[in-house]
Tab-separated table of C-alpha atoms in Angstrom:
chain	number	residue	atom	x	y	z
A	1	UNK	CA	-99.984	-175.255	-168.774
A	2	UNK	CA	-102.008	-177.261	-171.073
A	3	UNK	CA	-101.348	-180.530	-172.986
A	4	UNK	CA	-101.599	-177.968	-176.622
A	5	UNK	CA	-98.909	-175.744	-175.260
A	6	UNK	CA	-96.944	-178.801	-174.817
A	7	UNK	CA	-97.545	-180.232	-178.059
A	8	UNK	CA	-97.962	-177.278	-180.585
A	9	UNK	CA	-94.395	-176.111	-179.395
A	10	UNK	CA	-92.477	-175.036	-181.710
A	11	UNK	CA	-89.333	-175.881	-180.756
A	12	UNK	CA	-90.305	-179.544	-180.395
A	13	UNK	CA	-90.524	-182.567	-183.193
A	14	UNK	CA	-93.487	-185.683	-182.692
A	15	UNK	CA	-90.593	-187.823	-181.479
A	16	UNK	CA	-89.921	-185.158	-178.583
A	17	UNK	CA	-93.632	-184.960	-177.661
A	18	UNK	CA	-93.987	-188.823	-177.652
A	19	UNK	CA	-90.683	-189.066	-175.423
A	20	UNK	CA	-92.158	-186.120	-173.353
A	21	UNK	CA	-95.143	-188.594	-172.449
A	22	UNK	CA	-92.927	-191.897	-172.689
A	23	UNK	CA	-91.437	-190.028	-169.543
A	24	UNK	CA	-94.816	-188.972	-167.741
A	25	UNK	CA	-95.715	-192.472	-167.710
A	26	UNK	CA	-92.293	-194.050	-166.463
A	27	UNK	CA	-92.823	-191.341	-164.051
A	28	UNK	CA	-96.013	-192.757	-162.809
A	29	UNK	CA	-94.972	-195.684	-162.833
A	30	UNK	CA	-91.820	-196.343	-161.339
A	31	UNK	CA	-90.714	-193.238	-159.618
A	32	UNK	CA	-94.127	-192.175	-158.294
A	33	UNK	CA	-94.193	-194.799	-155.775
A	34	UNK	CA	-90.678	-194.660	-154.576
A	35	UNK	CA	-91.000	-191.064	-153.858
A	36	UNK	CA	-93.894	-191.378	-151.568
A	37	UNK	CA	-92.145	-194.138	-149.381
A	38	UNK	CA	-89.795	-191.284	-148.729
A	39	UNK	CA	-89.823	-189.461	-145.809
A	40	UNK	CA	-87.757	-186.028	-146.141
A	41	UNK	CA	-87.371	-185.345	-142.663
A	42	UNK	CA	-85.621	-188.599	-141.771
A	43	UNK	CA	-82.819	-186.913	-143.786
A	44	UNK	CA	-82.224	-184.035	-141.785
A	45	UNK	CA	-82.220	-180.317	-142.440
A	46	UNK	CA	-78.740	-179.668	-142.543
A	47	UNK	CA	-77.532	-178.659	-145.896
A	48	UNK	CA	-73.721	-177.237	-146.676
A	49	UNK	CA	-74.782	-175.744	-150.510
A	50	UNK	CA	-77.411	-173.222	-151.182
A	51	UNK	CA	-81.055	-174.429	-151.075
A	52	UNK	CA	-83.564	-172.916	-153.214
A	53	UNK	CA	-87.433	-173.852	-153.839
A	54	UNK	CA	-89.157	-172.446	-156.655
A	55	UNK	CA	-93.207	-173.027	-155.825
A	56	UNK	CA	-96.345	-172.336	-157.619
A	57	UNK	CA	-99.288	-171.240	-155.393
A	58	UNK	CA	-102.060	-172.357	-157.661
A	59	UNK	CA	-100.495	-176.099	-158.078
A	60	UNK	CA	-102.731	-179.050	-158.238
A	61	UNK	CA	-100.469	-181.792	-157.935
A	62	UNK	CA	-97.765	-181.145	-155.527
A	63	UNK	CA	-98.435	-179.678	-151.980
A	64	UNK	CA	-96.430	-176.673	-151.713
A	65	UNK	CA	-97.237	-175.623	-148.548
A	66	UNK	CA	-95.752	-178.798	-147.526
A	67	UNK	CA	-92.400	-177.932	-149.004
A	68	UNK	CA	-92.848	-174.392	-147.146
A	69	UNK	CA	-92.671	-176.535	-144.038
A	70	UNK	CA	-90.127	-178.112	-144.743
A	71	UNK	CA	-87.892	-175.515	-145.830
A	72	UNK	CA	-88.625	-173.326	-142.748
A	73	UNK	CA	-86.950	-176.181	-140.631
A	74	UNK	CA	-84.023	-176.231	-143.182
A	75	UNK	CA	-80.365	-174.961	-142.503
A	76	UNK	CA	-78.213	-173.905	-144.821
A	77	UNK	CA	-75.765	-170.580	-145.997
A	78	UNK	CA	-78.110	-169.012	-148.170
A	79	UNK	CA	-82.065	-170.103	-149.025
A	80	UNK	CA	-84.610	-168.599	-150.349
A	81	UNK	CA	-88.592	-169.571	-151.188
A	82	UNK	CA	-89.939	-167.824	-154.284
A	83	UNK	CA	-93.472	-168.099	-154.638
A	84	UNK	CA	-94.547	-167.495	-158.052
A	85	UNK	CA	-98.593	-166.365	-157.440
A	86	UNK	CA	-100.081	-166.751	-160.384
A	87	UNK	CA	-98.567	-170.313	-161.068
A	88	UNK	CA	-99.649	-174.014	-160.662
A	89	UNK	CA	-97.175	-177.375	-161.184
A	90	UNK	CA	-94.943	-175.433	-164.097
A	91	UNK	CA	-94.221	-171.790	-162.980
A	92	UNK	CA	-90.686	-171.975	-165.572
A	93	UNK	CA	-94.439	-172.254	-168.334
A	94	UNK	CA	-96.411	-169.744	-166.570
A	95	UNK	CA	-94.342	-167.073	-165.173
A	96	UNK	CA	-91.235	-168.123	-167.360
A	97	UNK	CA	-89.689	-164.305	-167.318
A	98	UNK	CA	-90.514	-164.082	-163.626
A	99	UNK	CA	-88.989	-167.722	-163.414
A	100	UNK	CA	-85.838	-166.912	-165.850
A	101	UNK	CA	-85.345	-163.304	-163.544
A	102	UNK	CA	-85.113	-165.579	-160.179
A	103	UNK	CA	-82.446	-167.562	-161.888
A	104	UNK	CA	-80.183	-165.423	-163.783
A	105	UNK	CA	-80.538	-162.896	-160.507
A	106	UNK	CA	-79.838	-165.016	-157.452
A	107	UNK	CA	-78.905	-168.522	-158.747
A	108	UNK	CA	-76.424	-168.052	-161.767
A	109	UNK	CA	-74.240	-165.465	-159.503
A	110	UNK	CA	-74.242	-168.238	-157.025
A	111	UNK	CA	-73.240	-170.979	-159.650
A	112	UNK	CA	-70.565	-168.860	-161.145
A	113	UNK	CA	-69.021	-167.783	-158.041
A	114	UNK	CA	-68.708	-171.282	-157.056
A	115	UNK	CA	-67.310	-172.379	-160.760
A	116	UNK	CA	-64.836	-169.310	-160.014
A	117	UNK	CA	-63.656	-170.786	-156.393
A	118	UNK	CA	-63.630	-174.392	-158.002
A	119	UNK	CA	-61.317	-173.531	-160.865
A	120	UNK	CA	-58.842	-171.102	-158.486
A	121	UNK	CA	-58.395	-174.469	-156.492
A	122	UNK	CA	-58.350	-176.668	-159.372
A	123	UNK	CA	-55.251	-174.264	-160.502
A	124	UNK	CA	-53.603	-173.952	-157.266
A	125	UNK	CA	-53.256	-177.988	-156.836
A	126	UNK	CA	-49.871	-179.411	-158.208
């Protein structure tokens, strides 16, 4: 995805493209370094919801086949690893009906069963 897609959106105003950056640069800034003092396998690989990871093969910035290792080692009812091949950092950009198909297919039934169960005990409580 290039910095023109971003900015000749045209769902987007100036103000949301200079928020958009405002953002990048916080993220670099203050949240950048805090992430990489963490260390994701000091908190386990237990999980009790769903776990899914949504990776682009081509990306430049984050090491997916990192978070391929770490989801093999992960525990939970249901995950899944989508790969999306012809993606780098934004695959929602670059593959965005292959990305919208992975979440209206096996994440919204999963969110709207659980809104179902929530609401049956939510009405079953005095």
């Amino acid at each position: 995805m290039s910095l023109k897609a971003i900015f000749l959106a045209p769902e987007y105003s100036l103000i949301n493209d200079v928020d958009w950056l405002r953002g990048q640069f916080f993220s670099v800034e203050l949240l950048l370094p805090e992430l990489s003092k963490a260390d994701f396998n000091e908190q386990g690989y237990d999980y009790r919801v769903p776990v899914f990871f949504l990776e682009g093969r081509r990306d430049p910035y984050t090491p997916s086949t990192v978070a391929k290792e770490y989801f093999d080692k992960m525990n939970a009812p249901e995950k899944e690893f989508v790969w999306f091949e012809k993606s780098g950092h934004f695959p929602f950009v670059e593959e965005a009906s292959e990305f919208l198909g992975v979440l209206t297919q096996k994440m919204l039934p999963l969110a709207s069963s659980s809104a179902a169960g929530q609401q049956k005990n939510q009405n079953s409580q005095p």
